[in-house]
């Protein structure tokens, strides 16, 4: 599956959040309102804004991806871009500087990763579909404290809190069962998504040469 090449577009604003659909369960006699989630734990919404297309290569890549995504019909993998608050090891007083990003194609890559990752982690024990507690073994990197984003097999998650003995609460629930030893990506995680339907993200080019653009993706949890 192709990976959206956000690294060549350099957005200035990045949003990666879990959105839920909830309904009111009614108001109790005490006056408190019950809220019920109707979507099984929510799904990811990722938005890249403030993209300035400065070069012909960037403009052509953006136009090519608009055509490929088919206005919400085609799946791709979308990076979360959460390295700044990932569990990188500390060198001195600062997190270890990331190595060079490498990819197998400049516009439609199927592999994007840091040449020498500072973080290495795996699933520590098999977990079933819909699980919200998983074991994660960090072989290289800082300890997980909560708030870190990661992906397993193209599905994205967020660590909520450590529970002890290598187990962590995560959200959303596992999209599929995972086996012990499965790779967890913390430095360049990505999620299977489709571009938000019904949106036009063709750039308005000034003099046909330069323009601002944005795009929003929604997780395909199926």
PDB file of C-alpha atoms in Angstrom:
ATOM      1  CA  UNK A   1       0.000   0.000   0.000  1.00  0.00           C
ATOM      2  CA  UNK A   2       1.318   3.461  -0.862  1.00  0.00           C
ATOM      3  CA  UNK A   3       2.364   5.852   1.920  1.00  0.00           C
ATOM      4  CA  UNK A   4       1.271   9.482   1.622  1.00  0.00           C
ATOM      5  CA  UNK A   5       4.586  11.387   1.174  1.00  0.00           C
ATOM      6  CA  UNK A   6       3.921  14.108   3.715  1.00  0.00           C
ATOM      7  CA  UNK A   7       7.685  14.523   4.151  1.00  0.00           C
ATOM      8  CA  UNK A   8       7.924  16.264   0.764  1.00  0.00           C
ATOM      9  CA  UNK A   9       5.063  18.664   1.535  1.00  0.00           C
ATOM     10  CA  UNK A  10       6.193  19.957   4.969  1.00  0.00           C
ATOM     11  CA  UNK A  11       2.869  21.048   6.523  1.00  0.00           C
ATOM     12  CA  UNK A  12       3.086  23.742   9.197  1.00  0.00           C
ATOM     13  CA  UNK A  13       0.040  22.465  11.107  1.00  0.00           C
ATOM     14  CA  UNK A  14      -0.577  18.808  11.924  1.00  0.00           C
ATOM     15  CA  UNK A  15      -3.598  17.353  13.708  1.00  0.00           C
ATOM     16  CA  UNK A  16      -3.791  13.675  14.643  1.00  0.00           C
ATOM     17  CA  UNK A  17      -6.690  12.935  16.946  1.00  0.00           C
ATOM     18  CA  UNK A  18      -9.188  10.233  17.814  1.00  0.00           C
ATOM     19  CA  UNK A  19     -12.763  11.320  17.216  1.00  0.00           C
ATOM     20  CA  UNK A  20     -15.723   9.461  18.647  1.00  0.00           C
ATOM     21  CA  UNK A  21     -19.414   9.376  17.888  1.00  0.00           C
ATOM     22  CA  UNK A  22     -21.436   9.596  21.080  1.00  0.00           C
ATOM     23  CA  UNK A  23     -25.111   9.915  21.953  1.00  0.00           C
ATOM     24  CA  UNK A  24     -26.865  10.855  25.131  1.00  0.00           C
ATOM     25  CA  UNK A  25     -28.134   7.962  27.220  1.00  0.00           C
ATOM     26  CA  UNK A  26     -30.546  10.235  29.019  1.00  0.00           C
ATOM     27  CA  UNK A  27     -30.425  12.292  32.191  1.00  0.00           C
ATOM     28  CA  UNK A  28     -30.700  10.469  35.532  1.00  0.00           C
ATOM     29  CA  UNK A  29     -32.736  11.737  38.447  1.00  0.00           C
ATOM     30  CA  UNK A  30     -29.495  13.020  39.951  1.00  0.00           C
ATOM     31  CA  UNK A  31     -29.148  15.342  36.977  1.00  0.00           C
ATOM     32  CA  UNK A  32     -26.143  13.565  35.502  1.00  0.00           C
ATOM     33  CA  UNK A  33     -26.177  12.702  31.809  1.00  0.00           C
ATOM     34  CA  UNK A  34     -24.952   9.347  30.558  1.00  0.00           C
ATOM     35  CA  UNK A  35     -22.949   9.419  27.336  1.00  0.00           C
ATOM     36  CA  UNK A  36     -22.713   6.313  25.176  1.00  0.00           C
ATOM     37  CA  UNK A  37     -20.108   5.748  22.471  1.00  0.00           C
ATOM     38  CA  UNK A  38     -21.629   4.312  19.301  1.00  0.00           C
ATOM     39  CA  UNK A  39     -18.527   3.697  17.203  1.00  0.00           C
ATOM     40  CA  UNK A  40     -16.533   1.181  19.216  1.00  0.00           C
ATOM     41  CA  UNK A  41     -13.820   3.500  20.470  1.00  0.00           C
ATOM     42  CA  UNK A  42     -13.499   6.130  17.767  1.00  0.00           C
ATOM     43  CA  UNK A  43     -11.274   6.495  14.739  1.00  0.00           C
ATOM     44  CA  UNK A  44      -8.324   8.633  13.738  1.00  0.00           C
ATOM     45  CA  UNK A  45      -8.622  11.936  11.949  1.00  0.00           C
ATOM     46  CA  UNK A  46      -5.390  13.341  10.508  1.00  0.00           C
ATOM     47  CA  UNK A  47      -5.151  16.798   8.971  1.00  0.00           C
ATOM     48  CA  UNK A  48      -2.212  18.505   7.294  1.00  0.00           C
ATOM     49  CA  UNK A  49      -2.566  22.258   6.865  1.00  0.00           C
ATOM     50  CA  UNK A  50      -0.284  25.075   5.840  1.00  0.00           C
ATOM     51  CA  UNK A  51       1.236  23.144   2.944  1.00  0.00           C
ATOM     52  CA  UNK A  52       3.069  25.526   0.625  1.00  0.00           C
ATOM     53  CA  UNK A  53       3.656  24.086  -2.824  1.00  0.00           C
ATOM     54  CA  UNK A  54       6.718  25.936  -4.046  1.00  0.00           C
ATOM     55  CA  UNK A  55       8.214  23.761  -6.763  1.00  0.00           C
ATOM     56  CA  UNK A  56       6.865  22.065  -9.900  1.00  0.00           C
ATOM     57  CA  UNK A  57       7.779  18.707  -8.332  1.00  0.00           C
ATOM     58  CA  UNK A  58       5.637  19.408  -5.258  1.00  0.00           C
ATOM     59  CA  UNK A  59       2.697  20.645  -7.344  1.00  0.00           C
ATOM     60  CA  UNK A  60       2.787  17.607  -9.611  1.00  0.00           C
ATOM     61  CA  UNK A  61       3.082  15.212  -6.647  1.00  0.00           C
ATOM     62  CA  UNK A  62       0.097  16.874  -4.944  1.00  0.00           C
ATOM     63  CA  UNK A  63      -1.997  16.686  -8.115  1.00  0.00           C
ATOM     64  CA  UNK A  64      -0.983  13.052  -8.667  1.00  0.00           C
ATOM     65  CA  UNK A  65      -2.074  12.119  -5.148  1.00  0.00           C
ATOM     66  CA  UNK A  66      -5.395  13.911  -5.506  1.00  0.00           C
ATOM     67  CA  UNK A  67      -6.103  11.770  -8.541  1.00  0.00           C
ATOM     68  CA  UNK A  68      -4.900   8.579  -6.863  1.00  0.00           C
ATOM     69  CA  UNK A  69      -6.993   9.003  -3.719  1.00  0.00           C
ATOM     70  CA  UNK A  70     -10.148   9.349  -5.789  1.00  0.00           C
ATOM     71  CA  UNK A  71     -11.786  11.829  -3.411  1.00  0.00           C
ATOM     72  CA  UNK A  72     -12.082   9.298  -0.602  1.00  0.00           C
ATOM     73  CA  UNK A  73     -12.307   5.996  -2.465  1.00  0.00           C
ATOM     74  CA  UNK A  74      -8.753   4.679  -2.120  1.00  0.00           C
ATOM     75  CA  UNK A  75      -6.823   3.547   0.948  1.00  0.00           C
ATOM     76  CA  UNK A  76      -3.298   4.680   1.741  1.00  0.00           C
ATOM     77  CA  UNK A  77      -1.028   4.774   4.769  1.00  0.00           C
ATOM     78  CA  UNK A  78      -0.778   8.187   6.425  1.00  0.00           C
ATOM     79  CA  UNK A  79       2.076   9.115   8.793  1.00  0.00           C
ATOM     80  CA  UNK A  80       1.079  10.563  12.169  1.00  0.00           C
ATOM     81  CA  UNK A  81       4.278  12.666  12.474  1.00  0.00           C
ATOM     82  CA  UNK A  82       4.667  12.276  16.225  1.00  0.00           C
ATOM     83  CA  UNK A  83       8.459  11.976  16.503  1.00  0.00           C
ATOM     84  CA  UNK A  84       8.722  15.165  18.573  1.00  0.00           C
ATOM     85  CA  UNK A  85       7.007  13.452  21.518  1.00  0.00           C
ATOM     86  CA  UNK A  86       7.938   9.842  20.824  1.00  0.00           C
ATOM     87  CA  UNK A  87       9.910   7.789  23.332  1.00  0.00           C
ATOM     88  CA  UNK A  88      13.323   8.617  21.883  1.00  0.00           C
ATOM     89  CA  UNK A  89      16.339   7.947  24.075  1.00  0.00           C
ATOM     90  CA  UNK A  90      17.921  11.016  25.639  1.00  0.00           C
ATOM     91  CA  UNK A  91      21.417  12.075  24.597  1.00  0.00           C
ATOM     92  CA  UNK A  92      22.710  14.529  27.166  1.00  0.00           C
ATOM     93  CA  UNK A  93      19.623  16.599  27.978  1.00  0.00           C
ATOM     94  CA  UNK A  94      17.947  16.338  24.591  1.00  0.00           C
ATOM     95  CA  UNK A  95      16.218  13.494  22.713  1.00  0.00           C
ATOM     96  CA  UNK A  96      18.488  11.706  20.260  1.00  0.00           C
ATOM     97  CA  UNK A  97      18.477  13.420  16.861  1.00  0.00           C
ATOM     98  CA  UNK A  98      16.672  11.429  14.175  1.00  0.00           C
ATOM     99  CA  UNK A  99      18.670   9.956  11.323  1.00  0.00           C
ATOM    100  CA  UNK A 100      17.980  10.533   7.631  1.00  0.00           C
ATOM    101  CA  UNK A 101      14.557   9.553   6.325  1.00  0.00           C
ATOM    102  CA  UNK A 102      14.777   7.028   3.495  1.00  0.00           C
ATOM    103  CA  UNK A 103      12.084   5.864   1.042  1.00  0.00           C
ATOM    104  CA  UNK A 104      11.815   3.679  -2.037  1.00  0.00           C
ATOM    105  CA  UNK A 105      10.006   6.180  -4.294  1.00  0.00           C
ATOM    106  CA  UNK A 106       9.825  10.003  -4.163  1.00  0.00           C
ATOM    107  CA  UNK A 107       6.081  10.284  -4.874  1.00  0.00           C
ATOM    108  CA  UNK A 108       4.437   6.896  -4.297  1.00  0.00           C
ATOM    109  CA  UNK A 109       6.584   5.169  -1.681  1.00  0.00           C
ATOM    110  CA  UNK A 110       5.692   1.808  -0.141  1.00  0.00           C
ATOM    111  CA  UNK A 111       8.473   2.074   2.442  1.00  0.00           C
ATOM    112  CA  UNK A 112       9.398   5.130   4.528  1.00  0.00           C
ATOM    113  CA  UNK A 113      11.597   4.914   7.626  1.00  0.00           C
ATOM    114  CA  UNK A 114      14.572   6.429   9.385  1.00  0.00           C
ATOM    115  CA  UNK A 115      17.834   4.905   8.235  1.00  0.00           C
ATOM    116  CA  UNK A 116      18.854   4.180  11.838  1.00  0.00           C
ATOM    117  CA  UNK A 117      15.838   4.143  14.109  1.00  0.00           C
ATOM    118  CA  UNK A 118      16.364   5.323  17.691  1.00  0.00           C
ATOM    119  CA  UNK A 119      13.351   3.318  18.870  1.00  0.00           C
ATOM    120  CA  UNK A 120      12.764  -0.430  18.675  1.00  0.00           C
ATOM    121  CA  UNK A 121       9.676  -2.018  20.207  1.00  0.00           C
ATOM    122  CA  UNK A 122       7.500  -5.104  19.763  1.00  0.00           C
ATOM    123  CA  UNK A 123       4.249  -6.531  21.045  1.00  0.00           C
ATOM    124  CA  UNK A 124       5.186  -8.530  24.140  1.00  0.00           C
ATOM    125  CA  UNK A 125       2.250 -10.957  24.159  1.00  0.00           C
ATOM    126  CA  UNK A 126      -0.516 -11.902  21.751  1.00  0.00           C
ATOM    127  CA  UNK A 127      -3.641  -9.760  22.074  1.00  0.00           C
ATOM    128  CA  UNK A 128      -7.117 -10.228  20.643  1.00  0.00           C
ATOM    129  CA  UNK A 129      -9.206  -8.015  18.389  1.00  0.00           C
ATOM    130  CA  UNK A 130     -10.737  -5.069  20.315  1.00  0.00           C
ATOM    131  CA  UNK A 131      -8.265  -5.365  23.201  1.00  0.00           C
ATOM    132  CA  UNK A 132      -7.421  -2.110  24.990  1.00  0.00           C
ATOM    133  CA  UNK A 133      -4.587  -3.521  27.103  1.00  0.00           C
ATOM    134  CA  UNK A 134      -1.442  -4.759  25.368  1.00  0.00           C
ATOM    135  CA  UNK A 135       2.077  -5.757  26.337  1.00  0.00           C
ATOM    136  CA  UNK A 136       4.825  -3.702  24.677  1.00  0.00           C
ATOM    137  CA  UNK A 137       8.508  -4.515  24.936  1.00  0.00           C
ATOM    138  CA  UNK A 138      10.819  -1.553  24.315  1.00  0.00           C
ATOM    139  CA  UNK A 139      14.244  -2.855  23.281  1.00  0.00           C
ATOM    140  CA  UNK A 140      15.639   0.583  22.407  1.00  0.00           C
ATOM    141  CA  UNK A 141      14.288   3.959  23.439  1.00  0.00           C
ATOM    142  CA  UNK A 142      12.904   5.724  26.488  1.00  0.00           C
ATOM    143  CA  UNK A 143      10.236   4.264  28.768  1.00  0.00           C
ATOM    144  CA  UNK A 144       6.607   4.714  27.749  1.00  0.00           C
ATOM    145  CA  UNK A 145       4.787   7.112  30.062  1.00  0.00           C
ATOM    146  CA  UNK A 146       1.537   7.699  28.153  1.00  0.00           C
ATOM    147  CA  UNK A 147       0.647   9.902  25.204  1.00  0.00           C
ATOM    148  CA  UNK A 148       2.982   8.211  22.712  1.00  0.00           C
ATOM    149  CA  UNK A 149       1.541   7.273  19.321  1.00  0.00           C
ATOM    150  CA  UNK A 150       2.527   4.101  17.483  1.00  0.00           C
ATOM    151  CA  UNK A 151       1.389   1.760  14.760  1.00  0.00           C
ATOM    152  CA  UNK A 152       1.259  -1.998  14.315  1.00  0.00           C
ATOM    153  CA  UNK A 153       0.608  -3.384  10.855  1.00  0.00           C
ATOM    154  CA  UNK A 154      -0.696  -0.077   9.512  1.00  0.00           C
ATOM    155  CA  UNK A 155      -3.077   0.471  12.424  1.00  0.00           C
ATOM    156  CA  UNK A 156      -2.523   3.432  14.725  1.00  0.00           C
ATOM    157  CA  UNK A 157      -2.839   3.645  18.495  1.00  0.00           C
ATOM    158  CA  UNK A 158      -2.016   5.902  21.422  1.00  0.00           C
ATOM    159  CA  UNK A 159      -0.616   4.813  24.763  1.00  0.00           C
ATOM    160  CA  UNK A 160      -2.972   5.997  27.499  1.00  0.00           C
ATOM    161  CA  UNK A 161      -1.011   4.880  30.569  1.00  0.00           C
ATOM    162  CA  UNK A 162       1.367   2.201  31.813  1.00  0.00           C
ATOM    163  CA  UNK A 163      -0.210  -0.540  33.921  1.00  0.00           C
ATOM    164  CA  UNK A 164       2.956  -2.252  35.118  1.00  0.00           C
ATOM    165  CA  UNK A 165       4.780  -5.444  34.121  1.00  0.00           C
ATOM    166  CA  UNK A 166       5.122  -4.182  30.541  1.00  0.00           C
ATOM    167  CA  UNK A 167       1.383  -3.762  29.936  1.00  0.00           C
ATOM    168  CA  UNK A 168      -0.264  -0.569  28.731  1.00  0.00           C
ATOM    169  CA  UNK A 169      -3.740   0.795  28.196  1.00  0.00           C
ATOM    170  CA  UNK A 170      -4.170   1.984  24.607  1.00  0.00           C
ATOM    171  CA  UNK A 171      -6.790   3.605  22.423  1.00  0.00           C
ATOM    172  CA  UNK A 172      -8.579   2.985  20.146  1.00  0.00           C
ATOM    173  CA  UNK A 173      -9.179  -0.763  20.658  1.00  0.00           C
ATOM    174  CA  UNK A 174      -7.054  -3.091  18.538  1.00  0.00           C
ATOM    175  CA  UNK A 175      -8.345  -3.142  14.968  1.00  0.00           C
ATOM    176  CA  UNK A 176      -7.130  -6.713  14.555  1.00  0.00           C
ATOM    177  CA  UNK A 177      -5.505  -9.395  16.671  1.00  0.00           C
ATOM    178  CA  UNK A 178      -1.746  -9.002  17.092  1.00  0.00           C
ATOM    179  CA  UNK A 179       0.841 -11.681  17.745  1.00  0.00           C
ATOM    180  CA  UNK A 180       3.787 -11.587  20.109  1.00  0.00           C
ATOM    181  CA  UNK A 181       6.832 -10.103  18.416  1.00  0.00           C
ATOM    182  CA  UNK A 182       4.887  -7.866  16.013  1.00  0.00           C
ATOM    183  CA  UNK A 183       6.774  -4.632  15.336  1.00  0.00           C
ATOM    184  CA  UNK A 184       5.555  -1.423  16.962  1.00  0.00           C
ATOM    185  CA  UNK A 185       6.590   1.739  15.092  1.00  0.00           C
ATOM    186  CA  UNK A 186       6.948   4.799  17.308  1.00  0.00           C
ATOM    187  CA  UNK A 187       9.172   7.138  15.271  1.00  0.00           C
ATOM    188  CA  UNK A 188       7.276   7.142  11.947  1.00  0.00           C
ATOM    189  CA  UNK A 189       3.904   5.484  12.661  1.00  0.00           C
ATOM    190  CA  UNK A 190       1.252   5.391   9.955  1.00  0.00           C
ATOM    191  CA  UNK A 191      -2.434   4.538   9.719  1.00  0.00           C
ATOM    192  CA  UNK A 192      -4.618   3.117   6.961  1.00  0.00           C
ATOM    193  CA  UNK A 193      -6.836   6.000   5.865  1.00  0.00           C
ATOM    194  CA  UNK A 194      -8.838   7.527   3.075  1.00  0.00           C
ATOM    195  CA  UNK A 195      -9.023  11.201   2.242  1.00  0.00           C
ATOM    196  CA  UNK A 196     -12.122  12.810   3.735  1.00  0.00           C
ATOM    197  CA  UNK A 197     -14.965  12.469   1.217  1.00  0.00           C
ATOM    198  CA  UNK A 198     -16.607  15.465  -0.365  1.00  0.00           C
ATOM    199  CA  UNK A 199     -13.622  17.762   0.086  1.00  0.00           C
ATOM    200  CA  UNK A 200     -11.712  19.525  -2.666  1.00  0.00           C
ATOM    201  CA  UNK A 201      -8.059  20.014  -1.895  1.00  0.00           C
ATOM    202  CA  UNK A 202      -6.789  21.216  -5.242  1.00  0.00           C
ATOM    203  CA  UNK A 203      -4.432  24.137  -4.597  1.00  0.00           C
ATOM    204  CA  UNK A 204      -5.171  27.654  -5.814  1.00  0.00           C
ATOM    205  CA  UNK A 205      -1.913  28.508  -7.571  1.00  0.00           C
ATOM    206  CA  UNK A 206      -0.694  32.100  -7.735  1.00  0.00           C
ATOM    207  CA  UNK A 207       0.329  32.790 -11.318  1.00  0.00           C
ATOM    208  CA  UNK A 208       0.187  28.995 -11.788  1.00  0.00           C
ATOM    209  CA  UNK A 209       3.408  28.540  -9.838  1.00  0.00           C
ATOM    210  CA  UNK A 210       2.847  28.555  -6.073  1.00  0.00           C
ATOM    211  CA  UNK A 211      -0.048  27.762  -3.786  1.00  0.00           C
ATOM    212  CA  UNK A 212      -1.315  26.787  -0.343  1.00  0.00           C
ATOM    213  CA  UNK A 213      -3.011  23.478   0.260  1.00  0.00           C
ATOM    214  CA  UNK A 214      -4.390  21.248   2.990  1.00  0.00           C
ATOM    215  CA  UNK A 215      -5.813  17.749   3.288  1.00  0.00           C
ATOM    216  CA  UNK A 216      -7.756  15.736   5.861  1.00  0.00           C
ATOM    217  CA  UNK A 217      -7.721  11.949   6.236  1.00  0.00           C
ATOM    218  CA  UNK A 218     -10.085   9.618   8.099  1.00  0.00           C
ATOM    219  CA  UNK A 219      -9.035   6.195   9.319  1.00  0.00           C
ATOM    220  CA  UNK A 220     -10.484   3.210   7.494  1.00  0.00           C
ATOM    221  CA  UNK A 221     -10.974   0.961  10.499  1.00  0.00           C
ATOM    222  CA  UNK A 222     -12.468  -1.876   8.438  1.00  0.00           C
TER     223      UNK A 222
END
